[in-house]
Amino acid sequence: MSDIRKESIRVLYHSMIEALKNPDAYSWITSKCGSQAAIASVERKSVGIHAMTLNTFKKYSDSALDGGFEQLEKIRVAIKKKSKNSRNKKSDKTKSKALFYKEKLDEAERFRAILIRAYTDLNRICLDAVKKSPEYQYDLDRHNELYREYFSLKLVADND
């Protein structure tokens, strides 16, 4: 039984080294690098890795590997850091993309507000002009209808 455990630890050790090089391909290891007990509980019978308690894992690691459990611990911590950094980079990319689109949306809202404000001011000027020359009232009414249609807004005149 002890030979099976030693071989299991050797296979896990070599898999951990590969996971350090390519964490995405070894997600079954990187997900277990959060604690010593979690890495000891890894089981992949298809490749010869068997789950053990932490104390058993430490005992057989010391006899199966040069550097023993401390060597495994160094690799586990390195994998944990590397996978956390890669997750943070993906998260940062997503956040920066979301921030970019939020800024673009805010900019579009500002331009829309400026456009509506300028158009409303222009409409006031037109209302003042119609008061002086009533023959243009029909044109102003047509224009106001288009304004409501395009902007879905209700015009408020000074006399309303």
Backbone as numpy.savetxt, mean C-alpha at the origin, in Angstrom:
# Nx Ny Nz CAx CAy CAz Cx Cy Cz
15.67 -41.23 15.33 14.84 -40.03 15.33 15.70 -38.78 15.33
16.83 -38.81 16.03 17.68 -37.61 16.11 18.29 -37.27 14.75
18.57 -38.31 13.92 19.11 -38.05 12.59 18.08 -37.34 11.71
16.82 -37.71 11.88 15.75 -37.06 11.12 15.65 -35.59 11.52
15.77 -35.32 12.80 15.68 -33.94 13.28 16.88 -33.12 12.82
18.06 -33.72 12.88 19.27 -33.01 12.41 19.15 -32.71 10.92
18.70 -33.68 10.15 18.54 -33.48 8.71 17.47 -32.41 8.43
16.42 -32.43 9.21 15.36 -31.43 9.08 15.93 -30.03 9.30
16.76 -29.88 10.31 17.35 -28.58 10.62 18.31 -28.16 9.51
19.09 -29.08 8.96 20.00 -28.75 7.85 19.21 -28.27 6.62
18.14 -28.98 6.29 17.31 -28.60 5.14 16.69 -27.22 5.39
16.18 -27.01 6.60 15.60 -25.71 6.95 16.65 -24.61 6.85
17.84 -24.89 7.33 18.94 -23.91 7.28 19.25 -23.52 5.83
19.36 -24.51 4.95 19.65 -24.21 3.54 18.48 -23.48 2.88
17.27 -23.83 3.26 16.09 -23.13 2.74 16.07 -21.69 3.23
16.49 -21.48 4.47 16.53 -20.12 5.02 17.57 -19.27 4.29
18.69 -19.87 3.93 19.71 -19.15 3.17 19.14 -18.73 1.81
18.41 -19.64 1.17 17.77 -19.32 -0.11 16.69 -18.26 0.07
15.97 -18.34 1.18 14.92 -17.34 1.46 15.52 -15.96 1.68
16.73 -15.93 2.21 17.41 -14.65 2.40 17.75 -14.02 1.06
18.07 -14.84 0.07 18.38 -14.35 -1.26 17.11 -13.94 -2.02
16.05 -14.73 -1.85 14.80 -14.49 -2.60 13.59 -14.71 -1.68
13.25 -13.70 -0.87 12.17 -13.87 0.11 10.80 -14.17 -0.50
10.54 -13.67 -1.70 9.23 -13.89 -2.31 8.99 -15.36 -2.67
10.04 -16.06 -3.04 9.91 -17.46 -3.42 9.76 -18.37 -2.21
10.13 -17.88 -1.04 10.08 -18.69 0.18 9.18 -18.05 1.22
8.00 -17.68 0.80 7.09 -17.02 1.73 6.70 -17.93 2.90
6.77 -19.22 2.70 6.46 -20.16 3.78 7.51 -20.09 4.89
8.68 -19.59 4.59 9.69 -19.38 5.64 9.62 -17.95 6.16
9.55 -16.99 5.25 9.55 -15.58 5.69 8.38 -15.27 6.60
7.26 -15.95 6.39 6.10 -15.70 7.26 6.30 -16.26 8.66
7.25 -17.17 8.83 7.50 -17.80 10.13 8.71 -17.21 10.86
9.33 -16.21 10.29 10.55 -15.65 10.89 10.26 -14.60 11.96
9.04 -14.48 12.38 8.67 -13.50 13.40 9.17 -13.87 14.78
9.32 -15.15 15.05 9.80 -15.59 16.37 10.57 -16.89 16.23
11.33 -17.21 17.27 12.08 -18.46 17.28 11.14 -19.66 17.29
10.10 -19.58 18.09 9.14 -20.68 18.18 8.45 -20.92 16.83
8.17 -19.85 16.11 7.49 -19.99 14.82 8.39 -20.69 13.81
9.66 -20.35 13.80 10.58 -20.99 12.85 10.80 -22.45 13.23
10.78 -22.75 14.52 10.92 -24.14 14.96 9.70 -24.97 14.57
8.55 -24.34 14.43 7.32 -25.05 14.11 7.09 -25.24 12.61
8.02 -24.79 11.78 7.88 -24.95 10.33 7.88 -26.43 9.99
6.93 -26.81 9.14 6.84 -28.21 8.73 6.57 -28.28 7.23
7.49 -28.90 6.51 7.35 -29.14 5.06 7.86 -30.56 4.82
7.02 -31.51 5.05 7.44 -32.91 4.93 7.90 -33.26 3.52
7.41 -32.52 2.53 7.79 -32.80 1.14 9.28 -32.57 0.90
9.89 -31.68 1.67 11.33 -31.43 1.53 12.12 -31.94 2.73
11.44 -32.53 3.70 12.13 -33.14 4.83 12.25 -32.25 6.06
11.41 -31.24 6.18 11.44 -30.36 7.35 10.29 -30.75 8.26
10.62 -31.02 9.53 9.62 -31.44 10.50 9.54 -30.43 11.63
8.33 -30.23 12.14 8.12 -29.29 13.24 8.69 -29.86 14.54
9.18 -28.93 15.38 9.73 -29.31 16.68 9.37 -28.23 17.69
9.50 -28.59 18.94 9.37 -27.55 19.97 10.64 -26.72 19.94
10.59 -25.55 20.54 11.75 -24.65 20.49 12.96 -25.27 21.19
12.77 -25.88 22.33 13.91 -26.48 23.04 14.54 -27.62 22.25
13.72 -28.45 21.63 14.25 -29.53 20.78 14.98 -28.94 19.59
14.41 -27.93 19.00 15.01 -27.25 17.85 16.40 -26.70 18.21
16.49 -26.04 19.35 17.79 -25.49 19.79 18.79 -26.61 20.03
18.37 -27.67 20.69 19.26 -28.79 21.03 19.86 -29.42 19.77
19.00 -29.72 18.80 19.48 -30.38 17.59 20.18 -29.42 16.63
19.88 -28.16 16.72 20.57 -27.16 15.89 22.04 -27.09 16.27
22.29 -27.12 17.57 23.68 -27.03 18.03 24.51 -28.21 17.56
23.89 -29.37 17.42 24.66 -30.53 16.98 24.62 -30.72 15.46
23.67 -30.14 14.79 23.53 -30.35 13.34 24.30 -29.32 12.50
24.54 -28.14 13.05 25.12 -27.06 12.25 26.36 -26.48 12.91
27.29 -26.00 12.08 28.40 -25.20 12.60 27.82 -23.85 13.00
28.07 -23.44 14.20 27.49 -22.19 14.68 26.18 -22.43 15.40
25.60 -23.61 15.22 24.42 -24.03 15.95 23.22 -23.11 15.81
22.49 -23.03 16.91 21.26 -22.25 16.92 21.52 -20.77 16.67
22.64 -20.28 17.12 22.96 -18.85 16.93 23.04 -18.51 15.44
23.58 -19.42 14.64 23.66 -19.21 13.19 22.25 -19.14 12.59
21.38 -20.06 13.00 20.00 -20.03 12.54 19.30 -18.74 12.96
19.58 -18.31 14.18 18.94 -17.10 14.71 19.36 -15.87 13.90
20.64 -15.79 13.53 21.12 -14.66 12.72 20.41 -14.61 11.38
20.26 -15.76 10.76 19.59 -15.81 9.45 18.11 -15.47 9.61
17.48 -15.98 10.67 16.06 -15.69 10.90 15.83 -14.19 11.04
16.68 -13.53 11.83 16.55 -12.09 12.04 16.79 -11.34 10.73
17.78 -11.77 9.95 18.07 -11.12 8.67 16.89 -11.26 7.71
16.28 -12.44 7.67 15.11 -12.65 6.80 13.95 -11.77 7.26
13.75 -11.71 8.57 12.68 -10.89 9.13 12.85 -9.43 8.72
14.07 -8.91 8.86 14.34 -7.52 8.49 14.13 -7.30 7.00
14.63 -8.23 6.20 14.53 -8.06 4.75 13.08 -8.12 4.28
12.30 -9.03 4.83 10.90 -9.12 4.41 10.11 -7.92 4.90
10.43 -7.40 6.08 9.76 -6.21 6.59 10.09 -5.00 5.71
11.36 -4.88 5.29 11.75 -3.77 4.42 11.07 -3.86 3.07
10.95 -5.05 2.51 10.30 -5.17 1.20 8.82 -4.86 1.32
8.18 -5.24 2.44 6.77 -4.89 2.64 6.62 -3.38 2.80
7.56 -2.75 3.51 7.49 -1.30 3.68 7.67 -0.58 2.36
8.54 -1.08 1.49 8.74 -0.46 0.19 7.47 -0.54 -0.65
6.81 -1.72 -0.62 5.56 -1.87 -1.36 4.50 -0.94 -0.78
4.47 -0.85 0.54 3.51 0.02 1.21 3.79 1.48 0.86
5.08 1.85 0.85 5.44 3.22 0.50 5.05 3.55 -0.93
5.23 2.60 -1.85 4.83 2.83 -3.24 3.33 3.06 -3.34
2.58 2.24 -2.62 1.13 2.37 -2.64 0.72 3.71 -2.04
1.36 4.08 -0.93 1.04 5.35 -0.28 1.39 6.52 -1.19
2.56 6.44 -1.84 2.96 7.55 -2.69 2.04 7.67 -3.91
1.59 6.53 -4.42 0.66 6.57 -5.53 -0.67 7.18 -5.11
-1.14 6.77 -3.95 -2.40 7.32 -3.43 -2.25 8.81 -3.16
-1.12 9.22 -2.60 -0.86 10.63 -2.34 -0.82 11.43 -3.63
-0.19 10.87 -4.66 -0.12 11.52 -5.97 -1.52 11.78 -6.51
-2.37 10.75 -6.49 -3.73 10.91 -7.01 -4.57 11.83 -6.15
-4.34 11.82 -4.86 -5.07 12.74 -3.97 -4.68 14.18 -4.30
-3.39 14.42 -4.52 -2.95 15.77 -4.89 -3.55 16.20 -6.22
-3.60 15.28 -7.18 -4.20 15.60 -8.48 -5.69 15.92 -8.33
-6.37 15.16 -7.50 -7.79 15.40 -7.27 -8.00 16.75 -6.58
-7.17 17.05 -5.58 -7.26 18.35 -4.90 -7.02 19.49 -5.88
-6.04 19.32 -6.75 -5.73 20.34 -7.75 -6.92 20.54 -8.70
-7.53 19.45 -9.12 -8.69 19.55 -10.01 -9.85 20.26 -9.31
-10.05 19.96 -8.03 -11.11 20.63 -7.27 -10.85 22.13 -7.15
-9.58 22.50 -6.93 -9.23 23.93 -6.86 -9.51 24.61 -8.19
-9.12 23.98 -9.30 -9.36 24.56 -10.61 -10.86 24.69 -10.88
-11.60 23.68 -10.47 -13.06 23.73 -10.65 -13.64 24.90 -9.86
-13.21 25.07 -8.63 -13.71 26.17 -7.80 -13.35 27.52 -8.40
-12.14 27.64 -8.92 -11.71 28.90 -9.56 -12.55 29.17 -10.80
-12.79 28.12 -11.58 -13.58 28.27 -12.80 -15.01 28.70 -12.47
-15.61 28.06 -11.49 -16.98 28.43 -11.10 -17.01 29.85 -10.57
-16.03 30.21 -9.75 -15.99 31.57 -9.21 -15.87 32.60 -10.34
-14.95 32.36 -11.28 -14.76 33.29 -12.40 -16.02 33.37 -13.25
-16.65 32.25 -13.49 -17.84 32.24 -14.31 -19.00 32.96 -13.61
-19.09 32.76 -12.30 -20.14 33.44 -11.53 -19.92 34.96 -11.56
-18.69 35.39 -11.42 -18.39 36.82 -11.51 -18.74 37.38 -12.88
-18.41 36.64 -13.90 -18.75 37.05 -15.26 -20.26 37.13 -15.44
-20.98 36.21 -14.87 -22.44 36.22 -14.94 -23.02 37.45 -14.25
-22.44 37.85 -13.12 -22.89 39.06 -12.43 -22.71 40.29 -13.31
-21.59 40.34 -13.99 -21.32 41.45 -14.90 -22.38 41.48 -16.01
-22.71 40.29 -16.52 -23.74 40.20 -17.57 -25.10 40.64 -17.04
-25.43 40.26 -15.80 -26.70 40.69 -15.20 -26.76 42.21 -15.08
-25.66 42.80 -14.67 -25.62 44.26 -14.58 -25.80 44.90 -15.95
-25.21 44.30 -16.97 -25.34 44.83 -18.33 -26.77 44.71 -18.83
-27.46 43.61 -18.50 -28.85 43.42 -18.93 -29.77 44.43 -18.25
-29.46 44.80 -17.03 -30.26 45.81 -16.34 -30.21 47.14 -17.10
-29.06 47.43 -17.69 -28.90 48.66 -18.45 -29.50 48.54 -19.84
-29.44 47.34 -20.45 -29.98 47.11 -21.79 -30.84 45.85 -21.77
-32.13 45.95 -21.51 -33.01 44.78 -21.35 -33.19 43.94 -22.61
-32.81 44.42 -23.79 -33.02 43.64 -25.00 -32.16 42.36 -25.05
-31.16 42.25 -24.19 -30.31 41.07 -24.18 -30.76 40.02 -23.15
-31.93 40.21 -22.55 -32.43 39.30 -21.52 -32.60 37.87 -22.06
-33.12 37.72 -23.29 -33.32 36.39 -23.87 -31.99 35.66 -23.99
-30.95 36.35 -24.48 -29.63 35.73 -24.60 -29.07 35.34 -23.23
-29.27 36.17 -22.25 -28.80 35.86 -20.90 -29.56 34.64 -20.34
-30.85 34.55 -20.57 -31.62 33.40 -20.09 -31.14 32.10 -20.74
-30.89 32.15 -22.04 -30.35 30.97 -22.73 -28.99 30.58 -22.15
-28.18 31.58 -21.93 -26.86 31.36 -21.36 -26.95 30.74 -19.96
-27.85 31.23 -19.13 -28.04 30.71 -17.77 -28.50 29.25 -17.79
-29.33 28.90 -18.74 -29.79 27.52 -18.87 -28.61 26.59 -19.16
-27.75 27.02 -20.06 -26.55 26.23 -20.35 -25.64 26.13 -19.13
-25.52 27.21 -18.42 -24.70 27.26 -17.21 -25.21 26.23 -16.19
-26.49 26.19 -15.96 -27.08 25.23 -15.02 -26.87 23.80 -15.52
-26.98 23.60 -16.80 -26.82 22.27 -17.36 -25.37 21.78 -17.20
-24.42 22.64 -17.50 -23.01 22.24 -17.43 -22.51 22.07 -16.00
-22.88 22.95 -15.13 -22.34 22.95 -13.79 -23.29 22.40 -12.73
-24.50 22.10 -13.11 -25.52 21.60 -12.18 -25.65 22.52 -10.97
-25.67 23.80 -11.25 -25.79 24.80 -10.20 -27.00 25.68 -10.45
-27.46 26.29 -9.40 -28.57 27.22 -9.52 -28.00 28.63 -9.43
-28.34 29.45 -10.39 -27.89 30.82 -10.39 -28.74 31.65 -9.43
-28.08 32.51 -8.72 -28.80 33.41 -7.83 -28.50 34.82 -8.30
-29.54 35.52 -8.66 -29.38 36.90 -9.12 -29.55 37.83 -7.92
-29.10 39.05 -8.08 -29.21 40.03 -7.00 -30.66 40.28 -6.61
-31.58 40.21 -7.58 -32.97 40.51 -7.27 -33.74 39.30 -6.75
-33.12 38.11 -6.64 -33.80 36.91 -6.12 -33.81 36.87 -4.63
